[in-house]
Amino acid sequence: MSGVILVSGGAGYIGSHTVLALRERGREVLVLDDLSEGHEAALLGAPLARGSMMDQGFVRGVFRENEISAVFHFAARCYVGESVTDPGKYYRHNVVGTMNLLDAMVETGVKRFVLSSTCATYGEPERIPITEDLPQNPINPYGATKLIDEWMLRDYHRAHGIESVALRYFNAAGADPEGRLGEDHDPETHLIPLVLDAAEGRRDSLTVFGEDYPTPDGTCIRDYVHVTDLAEAHVLALLAMEEGGVGTRHYNLGNAAGTSVLEVIRAVEEVTGKKVPYVVGPRRPGDPPRLVGSAAKIEAELGWKPRFGDIRTIVETAHRWHTSHPDGFPPNS
Ligand code: UDP
């Protein structure tokens, strides 16, 4: 299949794992990233158009100068807590940024789009595991901006024939099983790397955000999904779009397995053989008690099957990455 796959945010965590998956299948990719949060080293040599999605002229130029056949859109702000305290940042990056890409697609006739969406669009779901037909009522600005992105995709499909697959990730975690890539955020806010840091003494202790939730052990339950499995789902979405007739689709990417914060701590203790020092703090605003996703739809329609689904494998791959890269990726040039 000819044409370049444009990967916005391809120097970031899930984006870089997906770039690797595409290149391993012989696909030509171009990463669009301003490296504000991404890492040049995570590109593993993939070509980069360095600039911001917020810069409409730059985005247009990238589309005009390249034979783009599909867009994978990862570049976004993705912290629930920060989205509550700084919503404007989220609406600018996650809504305006997406619109800039879609408008450039309309101008240049590119018709295929894969969106990094999120389980945060469901808010506090009325049923667990969450299926795609449940109402979407986000309870934080991060989820709201991604829901707006999904609406834009529906409307750009009707108006301009852009086909899309929105992948609603549950909690991305783990690292490339071959150790080439991993998670490196600054500051890190995600649970698994923070628990690993606490176990290894890279931080004094972990704060558990609330133990008075209506869950069996009182801590929040999430559905952790391996980043390599997420990357594979993007490849399957692309193949489906290349076959045609996708329209506008939405799929959950979860393992239908809920893991509480205390269970994550226990898994890290088992994998590392070390005690995790932690204290219990207040709830973090915007956190629903329980998010667990059914991926039955993408399994049935695209044949997605997570290979690294269990929490132990997820923690093991993350642990290997953090042990071999205690300072993360080298700095950008
Ligand atoms: N969490 C926690 N302490 C931390 C970071 C996260 O207790 O230092 C909890 C958080 O409240 C949530 C879960 O761990 O219930 C996963 O949080 P994370 O930020 O990794 O992902 P999110 O669910 O926000 O996408």
PDB file of C-alpha atoms in Angstrom, residues 44-282:
ATOM      1  CA  LEU A  44      14.479   5.096  16.399  1.00  0.00           C
ATOM      2  CA  GLY A  45      15.439   6.876  13.175  1.00  0.00           C
ATOM      3  CA  ALA A  46      11.933   7.505  11.794  1.00  0.00           C
ATOM      4  CA  PRO A  47      11.694  10.797   9.859  1.00  0.00           C
ATOM      5  CA  LEU A  48      10.418  13.813  11.796  1.00  0.00           C
ATOM      6  CA  ALA A  49       8.616  16.990  10.728  1.00  0.00           C
ATOM      7  CA  ARG A  50       9.330  19.078  13.803  1.00  0.00           C
ATOM      8  CA  GLY A  51       6.667  21.613  14.617  1.00  0.00           C
ATOM      9  CA  SER A  52       3.415  22.176  16.417  1.00  0.00           C
ATOM     10  CA  MET A  53      -0.034  21.029  15.423  1.00  0.00           C
ATOM     11  CA  MET A  54      -1.222  24.360  16.723  1.00  0.00           C
ATOM     12  CA  ASP A  55       0.653  26.032  13.844  1.00  0.00           C
ATOM     13  CA  GLN A  56      -1.826  25.696  11.016  1.00  0.00           C
ATOM     14  CA  GLY A  57       0.625  26.920   8.352  1.00  0.00           C
ATOM     15  CA  PHE A  58       3.159  24.310   9.365  1.00  0.00           C
ATOM     16  CA  VAL A  59       0.557  21.541   9.384  1.00  0.00           C
ATOM     17  CA  ARG A  60      -0.701  22.540   5.929  1.00  0.00           C
ATOM     18  CA  GLY A  61       2.853  22.565   4.598  1.00  0.00           C
ATOM     19  CA  VAL A  62       3.480  19.021   5.847  1.00  0.00           C
ATOM     20  CA  PHE A  63       0.352  17.802   4.056  1.00  0.00           C
ATOM     21  CA  ARG A  64       1.215  19.622   0.834  1.00  0.00           C
ATOM     22  CA  GLU A  65       4.787  18.361   0.725  1.00  0.00           C
ATOM     23  CA  ASN A  66       4.090  14.683   1.412  1.00  0.00           C
ATOM     24  CA  GLU A  67       1.966  11.954  -0.142  1.00  0.00           C
ATOM     25  CA  ILE A  68      -0.004  11.240   3.009  1.00  0.00           C
ATOM     26  CA  SER A  69      -2.452   8.338   2.881  1.00  0.00           C
ATOM     27  CA  ALA A  70      -3.585   8.234   6.524  1.00  0.00           C
ATOM     28  CA  VAL A  71      -3.188  10.138   9.779  1.00  0.00           C
ATOM     29  CA  PHE A  72      -2.627   8.624  13.223  1.00  0.00           C
ATOM     30  CA  HIS A  73      -3.273  11.332  15.763  1.00  0.00           C
ATOM     31  CA  PHE A  74      -1.564  10.868  19.120  1.00  0.00           C
ATOM     32  CA  ALA A  75      -0.361  14.389  19.887  1.00  0.00           C
ATOM     33  CA  ALA A  76      -2.513  15.612  22.764  1.00  0.00           C
ATOM     34  CA  ARG A  77      -2.441  16.616  26.382  1.00  0.00           C
ATOM     35  CA  CYS A  78      -3.519  13.637  28.450  1.00  0.00           C
ATOM     36  CA  TYR A  79      -3.489  14.295  32.201  1.00  0.00           C
ATOM     37  CA  VAL A  80      -6.832  14.193  33.951  1.00  0.00           C
ATOM     38  CA  GLY A  81      -5.651  16.229  36.958  1.00  0.00           C
ATOM     39  CA  GLU A  82      -4.008  18.960  34.876  1.00  0.00           C
ATOM     40  CA  SER A  83      -7.072  19.172  32.647  1.00  0.00           C
ATOM     41  CA  VAL A  84      -9.139  20.091  35.701  1.00  0.00           C
ATOM     42  CA  THR A  85      -6.785  22.895  36.768  1.00  0.00           C
ATOM     43  CA  ASP A  86      -5.882  24.151  33.265  1.00  0.00           C
ATOM     44  CA  PRO A  87      -8.803  23.321  30.951  1.00  0.00           C
ATOM     45  CA  GLY A  88      -7.849  25.930  28.342  1.00  0.00           C
ATOM     46  CA  LYS A  89      -4.641  24.060  27.562  1.00  0.00           C
ATOM     47  CA  TYR A  90      -6.704  20.937  26.872  1.00  0.00           C
ATOM     48  CA  TYR A  91      -9.277  22.621  24.662  1.00  0.00           C
ATOM     49  CA  ARG A  92      -6.517  24.352  22.672  1.00  0.00           C
ATOM     50  CA  HIS A  93      -4.302  21.317  22.130  1.00  0.00           C
ATOM     51  CA  ASN A  94      -6.884  18.557  21.946  1.00  0.00           C
ATOM     52  CA  VAL A  95      -9.637  20.312  20.044  1.00  0.00           C
ATOM     53  CA  VAL A  96      -7.956  23.025  17.973  1.00  0.00           C
ATOM     54  CA  GLY A  97      -4.965  20.781  17.250  1.00  0.00           C
ATOM     55  CA  THR A  98      -7.211  18.004  15.952  1.00  0.00           C
ATOM     56  CA  MET A  99      -9.186  20.491  13.868  1.00  0.00           C
ATOM     57  CA  ASN A 100      -5.984  21.777  12.244  1.00  0.00           C
ATOM     58  CA  LEU A 101      -5.141  18.242  11.149  1.00  0.00           C
ATOM     59  CA  LEU A 102      -8.648  17.550   9.863  1.00  0.00           C
ATOM     60  CA  ASP A 103      -8.774  20.816   7.928  1.00  0.00           C
ATOM     61  CA  ALA A 104      -5.430  20.044   6.290  1.00  0.00           C
ATOM     62  CA  MET A 105      -6.830  16.603   5.374  1.00  0.00           C
ATOM     63  CA  VAL A 106      -9.863  18.213   3.755  1.00  0.00           C
ATOM     64  CA  GLU A 107      -7.641  20.573   1.765  1.00  0.00           C
ATOM     65  CA  THR A 108      -5.413  17.802   0.468  1.00  0.00           C
ATOM     66  CA  GLY A 109      -7.981  15.002   0.111  1.00  0.00           C
ATOM     67  CA  VAL A 110      -6.626  12.644   2.800  1.00  0.00           C
ATOM     68  CA  LYS A 111      -9.455  10.378   3.941  1.00  0.00           C
ATOM     69  CA  ARG A 112      -8.211   8.103   6.742  1.00  0.00           C
ATOM     70  CA  PHE A 113      -7.808   9.051  10.379  1.00  0.00           C
ATOM     71  CA  VAL A 114      -7.150   7.111  13.584  1.00  0.00           C
ATOM     72  CA  LEU A 115      -7.809   9.010  16.815  1.00  0.00           C
ATOM     73  CA  SER A 116      -6.318   8.319  20.219  1.00  0.00           C
ATOM     74  CA  SER A 117      -9.476   8.584  22.246  1.00  0.00           C
ATOM     75  CA  THR A 118     -10.029   7.522  25.811  1.00  0.00           C
ATOM     76  CA  CYS A 119     -12.210   5.749  28.320  1.00  0.00           C
ATOM     77  CA  ALA A 120     -12.391   9.148  30.055  1.00  0.00           C
ATOM     78  CA  THR A 121     -15.107  10.026  27.531  1.00  0.00           C
ATOM     79  CA  TYR A 122     -17.492   7.701  29.429  1.00  0.00           C
ATOM     80  CA  GLY A 123     -17.262   9.547  32.746  1.00  0.00           C
ATOM     81  CA  GLU A 124     -18.749   7.407  35.496  1.00  0.00           C
ATOM     82  CA  PRO A 125     -20.150   4.492  33.518  1.00  0.00           C
ATOM     83  CA  GLU A 126     -23.484   2.961  34.455  1.00  0.00           C
ATOM     84  CA  ARG A 127     -22.163  -0.574  33.792  1.00  0.00           C
ATOM     85  CA  ILE A 128     -18.854  -2.445  33.980  1.00  0.00           C
ATOM     86  CA  PRO A 129     -17.244  -3.621  31.767  1.00  0.00           C
ATOM     87  CA  ILE A 130     -17.830  -0.608  29.574  1.00  0.00           C
ATOM     88  CA  THR A 131     -19.082  -1.270  26.063  1.00  0.00           C
ATOM     89  CA  GLU A 132     -19.065   1.266  23.256  1.00  0.00           C
ATOM     90  CA  ASP A 133     -22.827   1.793  23.334  1.00  0.00           C
ATOM     91  CA  LEU A 134     -22.819   3.252  26.869  1.00  0.00           C
ATOM     92  CA  PRO A 135     -23.496   6.995  27.122  1.00  0.00           C
ATOM     93  CA  GLN A 136     -20.473   9.274  27.088  1.00  0.00           C
ATOM     94  CA  ASN A 137     -20.642  11.813  29.919  1.00  0.00           C
ATOM     95  CA  PRO A 138     -17.083  12.881  30.686  1.00  0.00           C
ATOM     96  CA  ILE A 139     -16.445  14.234  34.174  1.00  0.00           C
ATOM     97  CA  ASN A 140     -13.182  16.021  33.415  1.00  0.00           C
ATOM     98  CA  PRO A 141     -11.981  18.371  30.656  1.00  0.00           C
ATOM     99  CA  TYR A 142      -9.567  15.781  29.252  1.00  0.00           C
ATOM    100  CA  GLY A 143     -12.463  13.400  28.545  1.00  0.00           C
ATOM    101  CA  ALA A 144     -14.585  16.272  27.237  1.00  0.00           C
ATOM    102  CA  THR A 145     -11.978  17.340  24.687  1.00  0.00           C
ATOM    103  CA  LYS A 146     -11.620  13.802  23.357  1.00  0.00           C
ATOM    104  CA  LEU A 147     -15.382  13.451  23.070  1.00  0.00           C
ATOM    105  CA  ILE A 148     -15.450  16.670  21.042  1.00  0.00           C
ATOM    106  CA  ASP A 149     -12.768  15.129  18.801  1.00  0.00           C
ATOM    107  CA  GLU A 150     -15.032  12.128  18.245  1.00  0.00           C
ATOM    108  CA  TRP A 151     -17.917  14.446  17.336  1.00  0.00           C
ATOM    109  CA  MET A 152     -15.684  16.294  14.889  1.00  0.00           C
ATOM    110  CA  LEU A 153     -14.841  13.000  13.213  1.00  0.00           C
ATOM    111  CA  ARG A 154     -18.527  12.179  12.806  1.00  0.00           C
ATOM    112  CA  ASP A 155     -19.185  15.603  11.291  1.00  0.00           C
ATOM    113  CA  TYR A 156     -16.109  15.646   9.019  1.00  0.00           C
ATOM    114  CA  HIS A 157     -17.167  12.228   7.759  1.00  0.00           C
ATOM    115  CA  ARG A 158     -20.616  13.485   6.853  1.00  0.00           C
ATOM    116  CA  ALA A 159     -19.326  16.656   5.255  1.00  0.00           C
ATOM    117  CA  HIS A 160     -16.022  15.538   3.726  1.00  0.00           C
ATOM    118  CA  GLY A 161     -16.031  11.731   3.633  1.00  0.00           C
ATOM    119  CA  ILE A 162     -13.132  11.327   6.089  1.00  0.00           C
ATOM    120  CA  GLU A 163     -13.208   7.767   7.450  1.00  0.00           C
ATOM    121  CA  SER A 164     -12.040   7.255  10.985  1.00  0.00           C
ATOM    122  CA  VAL A 165     -11.478   4.868  13.813  1.00  0.00           C
ATOM    123  CA  ALA A 166     -11.496   6.311  17.340  1.00  0.00           C
ATOM    124  CA  LEU A 167      -9.669   4.009  19.735  1.00  0.00           C
ATOM    125  CA  ARG A 168     -10.785   4.556  23.302  1.00  0.00           C
ATOM    126  CA  TYR A 169      -7.786   3.524  25.338  1.00  0.00           C
ATOM    127  CA  PHE A 170      -8.087   2.409  28.886  1.00  0.00           C
ATOM    128  CA  ASN A 171      -4.813   2.790  30.861  1.00  0.00           C
ATOM    129  CA  ALA A 172      -1.796   2.475  28.591  1.00  0.00           C
ATOM    130  CA  ALA A 173       1.120   0.859  30.401  1.00  0.00           C
ATOM    131  CA  GLY A 174       4.178  -1.355  29.923  1.00  0.00           C
ATOM    132  CA  ALA A 175       7.013  -1.060  27.428  1.00  0.00           C
ATOM    133  CA  ASP A 176       8.251  -2.622  24.204  1.00  0.00           C
ATOM    134  CA  PRO A 177       8.965  -6.266  25.178  1.00  0.00           C
ATOM    135  CA  GLU A 178      12.268  -6.060  23.291  1.00  0.00           C
ATOM    136  CA  GLY A 179      13.328  -3.085  25.406  1.00  0.00           C
ATOM    137  CA  ARG A 180      13.718  -0.569  22.563  1.00  0.00           C
ATOM    138  CA  LEU A 181      11.098   1.882  23.856  1.00  0.00           C
ATOM    139  CA  GLY A 182       9.345   2.738  27.083  1.00  0.00           C
ATOM    140  CA  GLU A 183       7.488   5.369  29.039  1.00  0.00           C
ATOM    141  CA  ASP A 184       9.280   8.625  29.853  1.00  0.00           C
ATOM    142  CA  HIS A 185       7.120  11.567  30.915  1.00  0.00           C
ATOM    143  CA  ASP A 186       8.347  14.666  32.677  1.00  0.00           C
ATOM    144  CA  PRO A 187       6.869  15.038  35.189  1.00  0.00           C
ATOM    145  CA  GLU A 188       5.650  11.455  35.448  1.00  0.00           C
ATOM    146  CA  THR A 189       2.097  11.198  36.748  1.00  0.00           C
ATOM    147  CA  HIS A 190       1.126   7.672  35.698  1.00  0.00           C
ATOM    148  CA  LEU A 191       0.720   5.067  38.348  1.00  0.00           C
ATOM    149  CA  ILE A 192       2.909   2.162  37.186  1.00  0.00           C
ATOM    150  CA  PRO A 193       6.132   4.136  36.572  1.00  0.00           C
ATOM    151  CA  LEU A 194       5.601   5.975  39.858  1.00  0.00           C
ATOM    152  CA  VAL A 195       5.162   2.725  41.781  1.00  0.00           C
ATOM    153  CA  LEU A 196       8.290   1.310  40.124  1.00  0.00           C
ATOM    154  CA  ASP A 197      10.224   4.467  41.071  1.00  0.00           C
ATOM    155  CA  ALA A 198       9.078   4.111  44.673  1.00  0.00           C
ATOM    156  CA  ALA A 199      10.065   0.413  44.754  1.00  0.00           C
ATOM    157  CA  GLU A 200      13.515   1.176  43.357  1.00  0.00           C
ATOM    158  CA  GLY A 201      14.149   4.165  45.627  1.00  0.00           C
ATOM    159  CA  ARG A 202      14.072   6.662  42.752  1.00  0.00           C
ATOM    160  CA  ARG A 203      11.381   8.462  44.774  1.00  0.00           C
ATOM    161  CA  ASP A 204      10.711   8.424  48.490  1.00  0.00           C
ATOM    162  CA  SER A 205       7.183   7.094  48.358  1.00  0.00           C
ATOM    163  CA  LEU A 206       3.998   6.851  46.378  1.00  0.00           C
ATOM    164  CA  THR A 207       0.809   8.655  47.307  1.00  0.00           C
ATOM    165  CA  VAL A 208      -2.319   6.570  46.828  1.00  0.00           C
ATOM    166  CA  PHE A 209      -5.035   8.983  45.751  1.00  0.00           C
ATOM    167  CA  GLY A 210      -7.903   7.980  48.016  1.00  0.00           C
ATOM    168  CA  GLU A 211      -8.827   4.723  49.725  1.00  0.00           C
ATOM    169  CA  ASP A 212     -12.487   5.502  50.334  1.00  0.00           C
ATOM    170  CA  TYR A 213     -13.828   4.650  46.890  1.00  0.00           C
ATOM    171  CA  PRO A 214     -16.717   2.185  46.568  1.00  0.00           C
ATOM    172  CA  THR A 215     -14.376  -0.630  45.430  1.00  0.00           C
ATOM    173  CA  PRO A 216     -13.344  -3.819  47.289  1.00  0.00           C
ATOM    174  CA  ASP A 217     -10.099  -2.356  48.691  1.00  0.00           C
ATOM    175  CA  GLY A 218     -11.203   1.281  48.556  1.00  0.00           C
ATOM    176  CA  THR A 219      -8.716   2.313  45.832  1.00  0.00           C
ATOM    177  CA  CYS A 220      -9.500   3.171  42.205  1.00  0.00           C
ATOM    178  CA  ILE A 221      -9.772   0.380  39.679  1.00  0.00           C
ATOM    179  CA  ARG A 222      -8.385   0.794  36.177  1.00  0.00           C
ATOM    180  CA  ASP A 223      -7.943  -1.467  33.160  1.00  0.00           C
ATOM    181  CA  TYR A 224      -4.232  -1.474  32.234  1.00  0.00           C
ATOM    182  CA  VAL A 225      -3.479  -2.271  28.595  1.00  0.00           C
ATOM    183  CA  HIS A 226      -0.039  -3.002  27.194  1.00  0.00           C
ATOM    184  CA  VAL A 227       1.265  -0.280  24.895  1.00  0.00           C
ATOM    185  CA  THR A 228       2.381  -2.846  22.293  1.00  0.00           C
ATOM    186  CA  ASP A 229      -1.166  -4.206  22.172  1.00  0.00           C
ATOM    187  CA  LEU A 230      -2.441  -0.658  21.670  1.00  0.00           C
ATOM    188  CA  ALA A 231       0.032  -0.171  18.816  1.00  0.00           C
ATOM    189  CA  GLU A 232      -1.200  -3.369  17.176  1.00  0.00           C
ATOM    190  CA  ALA A 233      -4.801  -2.107  17.317  1.00  0.00           C
ATOM    191  CA  HIS A 234      -3.750   0.954  15.306  1.00  0.00           C
ATOM    192  CA  VAL A 235      -2.263  -1.224  12.607  1.00  0.00           C
ATOM    193  CA  LEU A 236      -5.495  -3.242  12.444  1.00  0.00           C
ATOM    194  CA  ALA A 237      -7.526  -0.025  12.195  1.00  0.00           C
ATOM    195  CA  LEU A 238      -5.379   1.087   9.268  1.00  0.00           C
ATOM    196  CA  LEU A 239      -5.781  -2.229   7.471  1.00  0.00           C
ATOM    197  CA  ALA A 240      -9.565  -2.033   7.928  1.00  0.00           C
ATOM    198  CA  MET A 241      -9.651   1.484   6.499  1.00  0.00           C
ATOM    199  CA  GLU A 242      -7.553   0.393   3.546  1.00  0.00           C
ATOM    200  CA  GLU A 243     -10.122  -2.314   2.834  1.00  0.00           C
ATOM    201  CA  GLY A 244     -12.786   0.398   2.788  1.00  0.00           C
ATOM    202  CA  GLY A 245     -16.259   1.007   4.118  1.00  0.00           C
ATOM    203  CA  VAL A 246     -15.223   1.861   7.682  1.00  0.00           C
ATOM    204  CA  GLY A 247     -17.207   5.091   7.986  1.00  0.00           C
ATOM    205  CA  THR A 248     -16.829   6.345  11.562  1.00  0.00           C
ATOM    206  CA  ARG A 249     -16.070   3.670  14.132  1.00  0.00           C
ATOM    207  CA  HIS A 250     -15.302   3.555  17.837  1.00  0.00           C
ATOM    208  CA  TYR A 251     -13.565   0.778  19.700  1.00  0.00           C
ATOM    209  CA  ASN A 252     -12.591   0.244  23.316  1.00  0.00           C
ATOM    210  CA  LEU A 253      -9.078  -1.000  23.977  1.00  0.00           C
ATOM    211  CA  GLY A 254      -9.142  -2.670  27.370  1.00  0.00           C
ATOM    212  CA  ASN A 255      -8.573  -6.116  28.814  1.00  0.00           C
ATOM    213  CA  ALA A 256     -11.874  -6.334  30.729  1.00  0.00           C
ATOM    214  CA  ALA A 257      -9.652  -6.793  33.777  1.00  0.00           C
ATOM    215  CA  GLY A 258      -9.790  -4.296  36.584  1.00  0.00           C
ATOM    216  CA  THR A 259      -6.752  -3.725  38.788  1.00  0.00           C
ATOM    217  CA  SER A 260      -6.854  -1.516  41.869  1.00  0.00           C
ATOM    218  CA  VAL A 261      -4.062   0.836  42.906  1.00  0.00           C
ATOM    219  CA  LEU A 262      -3.167  -1.511  45.786  1.00  0.00           C
ATOM    220  CA  GLU A 263      -3.092  -4.477  43.391  1.00  0.00           C
ATOM    221  CA  VAL A 264      -0.672  -2.581  41.141  1.00  0.00           C
ATOM    222  CA  ILE A 265       1.524  -1.975  44.185  1.00  0.00           C
ATOM    223  CA  ARG A 266       1.427  -5.708  44.973  1.00  0.00           C
ATOM    224  CA  ALA A 267       2.303  -6.659  41.373  1.00  0.00           C
ATOM    225  CA  VAL A 268       5.288  -4.290  41.465  1.00  0.00           C
ATOM    226  CA  GLU A 269       6.429  -5.780  44.771  1.00  0.00           C
ATOM    227  CA  GLU A 270       6.276  -9.274  43.258  1.00  0.00           C
ATOM    228  CA  VAL A 271       8.139  -8.304  40.093  1.00  0.00           C
ATOM    229  CA  THR A 272      10.853  -6.247  41.794  1.00  0.00           C
ATOM    230  CA  GLY A 273      11.061  -8.244  45.023  1.00  0.00           C
ATOM    231  CA  LYS A 274      11.037  -4.901  46.845  1.00  0.00           C
ATOM    232  CA  LYS A 275       8.591  -3.187  49.207  1.00  0.00           C
ATOM    233  CA  VAL A 276       6.790  -0.154  47.842  1.00  0.00           C
ATOM    234  CA  PRO A 277       6.698   2.670  50.391  1.00  0.00           C
ATOM    235  CA  TYR A 278       3.386   4.518  50.121  1.00  0.00           C
ATOM    236  CA  VAL A 279       1.121   6.915  51.935  1.00  0.00           C
ATOM    237  CA  VAL A 280      -2.598   7.445  51.444  1.00  0.00           C
ATOM    238  CA  GLY A 281      -3.631  10.925  50.344  1.00  0.00           C
ATOM    239  CA  PRO A 282      -6.896  12.564  49.289  1.00  0.00           C
TER     240      PRO A 282
END
